[in-house]
PDB file of C-alpha atoms in Angstrom:
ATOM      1  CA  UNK A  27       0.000   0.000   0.000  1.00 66.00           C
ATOM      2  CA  UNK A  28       1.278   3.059  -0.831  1.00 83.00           C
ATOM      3  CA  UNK A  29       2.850   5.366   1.877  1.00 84.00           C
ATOM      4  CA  UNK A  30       0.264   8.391   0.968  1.00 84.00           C
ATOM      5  CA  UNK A  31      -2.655   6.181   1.010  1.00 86.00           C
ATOM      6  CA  UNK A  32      -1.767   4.977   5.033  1.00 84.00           C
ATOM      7  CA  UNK A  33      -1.103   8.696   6.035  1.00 83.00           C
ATOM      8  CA  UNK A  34      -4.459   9.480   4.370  1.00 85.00           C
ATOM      9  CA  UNK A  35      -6.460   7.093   6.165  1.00 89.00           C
ATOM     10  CA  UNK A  36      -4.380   7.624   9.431  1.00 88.00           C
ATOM     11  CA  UNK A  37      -5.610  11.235   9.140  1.00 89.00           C
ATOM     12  CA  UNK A  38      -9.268  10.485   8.215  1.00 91.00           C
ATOM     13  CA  UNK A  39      -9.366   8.145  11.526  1.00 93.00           C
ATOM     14  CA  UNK A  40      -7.658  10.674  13.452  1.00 93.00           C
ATOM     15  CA  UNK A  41     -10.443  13.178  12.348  1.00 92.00           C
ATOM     16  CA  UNK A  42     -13.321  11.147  12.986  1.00 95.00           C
ATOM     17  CA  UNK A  43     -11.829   9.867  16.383  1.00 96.00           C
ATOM     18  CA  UNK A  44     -11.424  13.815  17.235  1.00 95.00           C
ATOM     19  CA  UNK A  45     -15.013  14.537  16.242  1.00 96.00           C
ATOM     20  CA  UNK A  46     -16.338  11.273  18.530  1.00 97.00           C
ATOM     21  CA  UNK A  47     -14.200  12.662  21.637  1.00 97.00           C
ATOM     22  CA  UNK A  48     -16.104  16.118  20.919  1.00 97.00           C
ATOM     23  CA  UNK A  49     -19.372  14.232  20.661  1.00 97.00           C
ATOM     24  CA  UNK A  50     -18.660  12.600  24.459  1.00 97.00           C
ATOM     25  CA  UNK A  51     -17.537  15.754  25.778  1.00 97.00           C
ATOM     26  CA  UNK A  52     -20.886  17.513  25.284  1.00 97.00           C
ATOM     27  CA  UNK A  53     -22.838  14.403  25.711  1.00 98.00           C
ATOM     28  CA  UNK A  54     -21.067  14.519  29.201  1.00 97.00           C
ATOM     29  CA  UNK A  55     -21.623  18.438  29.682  1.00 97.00           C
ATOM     30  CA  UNK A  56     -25.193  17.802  28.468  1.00 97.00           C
ATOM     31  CA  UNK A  57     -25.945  14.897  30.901  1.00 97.00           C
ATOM     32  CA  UNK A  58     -24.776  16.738  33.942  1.00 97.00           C
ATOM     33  CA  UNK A  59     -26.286  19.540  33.467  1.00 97.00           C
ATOM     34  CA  UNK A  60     -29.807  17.761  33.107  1.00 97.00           C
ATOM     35  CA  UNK A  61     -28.972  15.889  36.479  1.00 96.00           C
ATOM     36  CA  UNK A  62     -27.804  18.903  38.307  1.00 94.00           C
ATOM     37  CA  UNK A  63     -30.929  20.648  37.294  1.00 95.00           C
ATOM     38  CA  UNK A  64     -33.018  17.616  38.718  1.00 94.00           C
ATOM     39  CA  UNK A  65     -31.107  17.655  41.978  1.00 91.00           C
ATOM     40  CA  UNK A  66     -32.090  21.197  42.591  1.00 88.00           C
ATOM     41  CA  UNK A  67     -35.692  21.050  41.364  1.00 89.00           C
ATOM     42  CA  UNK A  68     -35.973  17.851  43.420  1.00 87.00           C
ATOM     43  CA  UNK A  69     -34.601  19.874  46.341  1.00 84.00           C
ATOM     44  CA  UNK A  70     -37.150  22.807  45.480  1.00 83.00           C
ATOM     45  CA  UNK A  71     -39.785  20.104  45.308  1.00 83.00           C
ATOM     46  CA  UNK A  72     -39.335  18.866  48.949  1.00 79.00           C
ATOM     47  CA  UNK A  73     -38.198  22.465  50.456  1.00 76.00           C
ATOM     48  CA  UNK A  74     -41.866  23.464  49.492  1.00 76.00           C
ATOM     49  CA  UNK A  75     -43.384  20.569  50.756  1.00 69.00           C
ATOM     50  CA  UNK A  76     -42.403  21.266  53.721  1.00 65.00           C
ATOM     51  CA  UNK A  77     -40.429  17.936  53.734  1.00 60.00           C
ATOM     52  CA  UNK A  78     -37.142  18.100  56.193  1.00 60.00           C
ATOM     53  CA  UNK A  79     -34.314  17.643  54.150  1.00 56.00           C
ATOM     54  CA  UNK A  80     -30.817  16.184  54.983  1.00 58.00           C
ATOM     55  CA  UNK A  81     -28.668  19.836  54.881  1.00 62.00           C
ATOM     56  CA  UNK A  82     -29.906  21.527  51.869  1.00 62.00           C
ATOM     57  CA  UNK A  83     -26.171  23.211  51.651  1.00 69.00           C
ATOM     58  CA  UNK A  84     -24.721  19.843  51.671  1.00 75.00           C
ATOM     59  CA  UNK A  85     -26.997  18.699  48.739  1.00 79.00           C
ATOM     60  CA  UNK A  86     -26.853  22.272  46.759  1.00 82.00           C
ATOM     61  CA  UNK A  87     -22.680  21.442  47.349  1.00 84.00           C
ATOM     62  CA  UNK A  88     -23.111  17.861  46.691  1.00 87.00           C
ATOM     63  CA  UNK A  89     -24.615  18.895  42.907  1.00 89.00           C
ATOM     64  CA  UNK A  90     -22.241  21.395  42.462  1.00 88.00           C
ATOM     65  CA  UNK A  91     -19.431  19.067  42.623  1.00 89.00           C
ATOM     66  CA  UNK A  92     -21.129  16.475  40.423  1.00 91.00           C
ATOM     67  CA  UNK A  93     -21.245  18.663  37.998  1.00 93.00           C
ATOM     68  CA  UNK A  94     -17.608  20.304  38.504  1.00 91.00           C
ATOM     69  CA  UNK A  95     -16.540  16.342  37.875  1.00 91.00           C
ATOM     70  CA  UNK A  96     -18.384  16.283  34.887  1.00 94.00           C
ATOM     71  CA  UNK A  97     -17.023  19.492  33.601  1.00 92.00           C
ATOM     72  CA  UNK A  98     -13.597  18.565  34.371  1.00 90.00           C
ATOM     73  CA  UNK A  99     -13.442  15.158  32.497  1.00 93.00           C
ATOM     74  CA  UNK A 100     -15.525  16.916  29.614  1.00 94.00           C
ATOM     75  CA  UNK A 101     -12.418  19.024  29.620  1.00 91.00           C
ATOM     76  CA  UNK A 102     -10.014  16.561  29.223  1.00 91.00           C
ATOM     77  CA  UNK A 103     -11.964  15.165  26.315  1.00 95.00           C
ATOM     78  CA  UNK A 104     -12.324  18.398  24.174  1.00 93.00           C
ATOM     79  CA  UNK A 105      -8.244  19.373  24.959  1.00 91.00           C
ATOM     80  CA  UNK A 106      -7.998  15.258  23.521  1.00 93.00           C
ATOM     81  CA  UNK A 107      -9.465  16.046  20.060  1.00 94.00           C
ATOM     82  CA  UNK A 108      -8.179  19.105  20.034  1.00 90.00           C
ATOM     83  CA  UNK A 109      -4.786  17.690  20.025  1.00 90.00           C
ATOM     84  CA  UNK A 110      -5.907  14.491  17.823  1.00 91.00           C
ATOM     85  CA  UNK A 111      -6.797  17.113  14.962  1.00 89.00           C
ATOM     86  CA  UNK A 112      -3.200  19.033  15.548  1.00 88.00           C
ATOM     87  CA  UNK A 113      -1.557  15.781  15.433  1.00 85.00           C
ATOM     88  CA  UNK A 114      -2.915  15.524  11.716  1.00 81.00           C
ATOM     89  CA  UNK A 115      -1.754  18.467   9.846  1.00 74.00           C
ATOM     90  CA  UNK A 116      -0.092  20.731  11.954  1.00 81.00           C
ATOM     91  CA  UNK A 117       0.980  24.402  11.390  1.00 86.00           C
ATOM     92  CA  UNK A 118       2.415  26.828  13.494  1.00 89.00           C
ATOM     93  CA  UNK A 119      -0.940  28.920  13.970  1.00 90.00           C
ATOM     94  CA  UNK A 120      -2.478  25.153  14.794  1.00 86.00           C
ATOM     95  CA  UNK A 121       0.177  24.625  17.449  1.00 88.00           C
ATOM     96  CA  UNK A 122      -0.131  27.756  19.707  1.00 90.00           C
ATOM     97  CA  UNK A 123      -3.617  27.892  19.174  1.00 88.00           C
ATOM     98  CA  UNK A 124      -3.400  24.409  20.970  1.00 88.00           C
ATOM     99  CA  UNK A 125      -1.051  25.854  23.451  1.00 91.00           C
ATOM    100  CA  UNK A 126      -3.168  28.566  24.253  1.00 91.00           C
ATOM    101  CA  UNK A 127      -6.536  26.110  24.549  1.00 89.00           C
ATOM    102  CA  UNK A 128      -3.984  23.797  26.311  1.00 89.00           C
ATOM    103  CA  UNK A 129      -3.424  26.486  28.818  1.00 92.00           C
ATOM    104  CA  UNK A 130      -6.584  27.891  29.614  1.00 90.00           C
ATOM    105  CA  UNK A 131      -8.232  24.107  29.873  1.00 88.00           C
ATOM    106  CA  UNK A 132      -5.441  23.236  32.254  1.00 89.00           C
ATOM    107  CA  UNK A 133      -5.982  26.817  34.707  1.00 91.00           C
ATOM    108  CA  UNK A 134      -9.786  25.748  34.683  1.00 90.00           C
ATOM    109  CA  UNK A 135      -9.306  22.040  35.923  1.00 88.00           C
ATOM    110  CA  UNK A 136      -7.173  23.408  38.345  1.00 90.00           C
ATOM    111  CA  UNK A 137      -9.890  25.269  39.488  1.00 90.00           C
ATOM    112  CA  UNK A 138     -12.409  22.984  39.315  1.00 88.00           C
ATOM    113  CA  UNK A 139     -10.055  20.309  41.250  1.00 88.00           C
ATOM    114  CA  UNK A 140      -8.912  22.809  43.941  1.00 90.00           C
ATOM    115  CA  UNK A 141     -13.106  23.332  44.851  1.00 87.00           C
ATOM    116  CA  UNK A 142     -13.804  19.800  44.778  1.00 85.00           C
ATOM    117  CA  UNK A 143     -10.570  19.157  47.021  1.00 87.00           C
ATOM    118  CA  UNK A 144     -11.816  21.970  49.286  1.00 86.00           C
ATOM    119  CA  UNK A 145     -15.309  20.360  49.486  1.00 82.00           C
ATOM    120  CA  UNK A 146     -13.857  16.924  50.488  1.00 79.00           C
ATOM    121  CA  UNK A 147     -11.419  18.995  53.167  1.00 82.00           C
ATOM    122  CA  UNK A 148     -15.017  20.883  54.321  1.00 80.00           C
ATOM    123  CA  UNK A 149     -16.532  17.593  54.816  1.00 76.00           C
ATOM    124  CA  UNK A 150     -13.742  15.549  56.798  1.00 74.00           C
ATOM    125  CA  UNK A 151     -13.894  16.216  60.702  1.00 65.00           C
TER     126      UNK A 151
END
């Protein structure tokens, strides 16, 4: 087989395995946003019952790091395709555009690790 036909369908792969990691991403961004809106109506719901609940803070807190997890590993997946399609044709421009996503992606999982690490110290006696 001839060397340009391989590189060809490496790069078609490569493209298509890019656009799949996109497609998880938001299908994880999508799914916890749906749950953490069902977590709070559900805690609406049983505030105006007049139902006791088990520390609203801790479940309000409880959904926010659900969804700061979620977030965080939808992350990783979008800076993963983003470096499958730089892998496939690079250019300079493509490269520090990646750097620069790179970078920003990194500073918010940082974040979004240092709260959920500060909810887990919160919680530990």
């Amino acid at each position: 087989m001839n060397t340009n036909v391989m590189v060809g369908i490496v790069q078609e792969v490569t493209v298509w395995l890019a656009a799949a990691t996109d497609a998880v991403a938001v299908a994880l961004i999508g799914l916890a946003v749906v749950e953490a809106v069902v977590r709070k109506l559900a805690l609406v719901w049983r505030r105006r019952g007049g139902a006791p609940s088990p520390g609203p803070h801790d479940l309000i807190e409880d959904t926010r790091l659900r969804l700061a997890r979620s977030l965080a590993l939808a992350l990783e997946f979008l800076l993963a395709a983003d470096i499958m399609r730089t892998a496939v044709a690079p250019t300079w421009h493509e490269i520090g555009q990646l750097a620069a996503i790179a970078a920003l992606r990194t500073a918010l999982n940082f974040f979004i690790q240092r709260e959920i690490d500060g909810a887990a110290a919160r919680r530990t006696p």
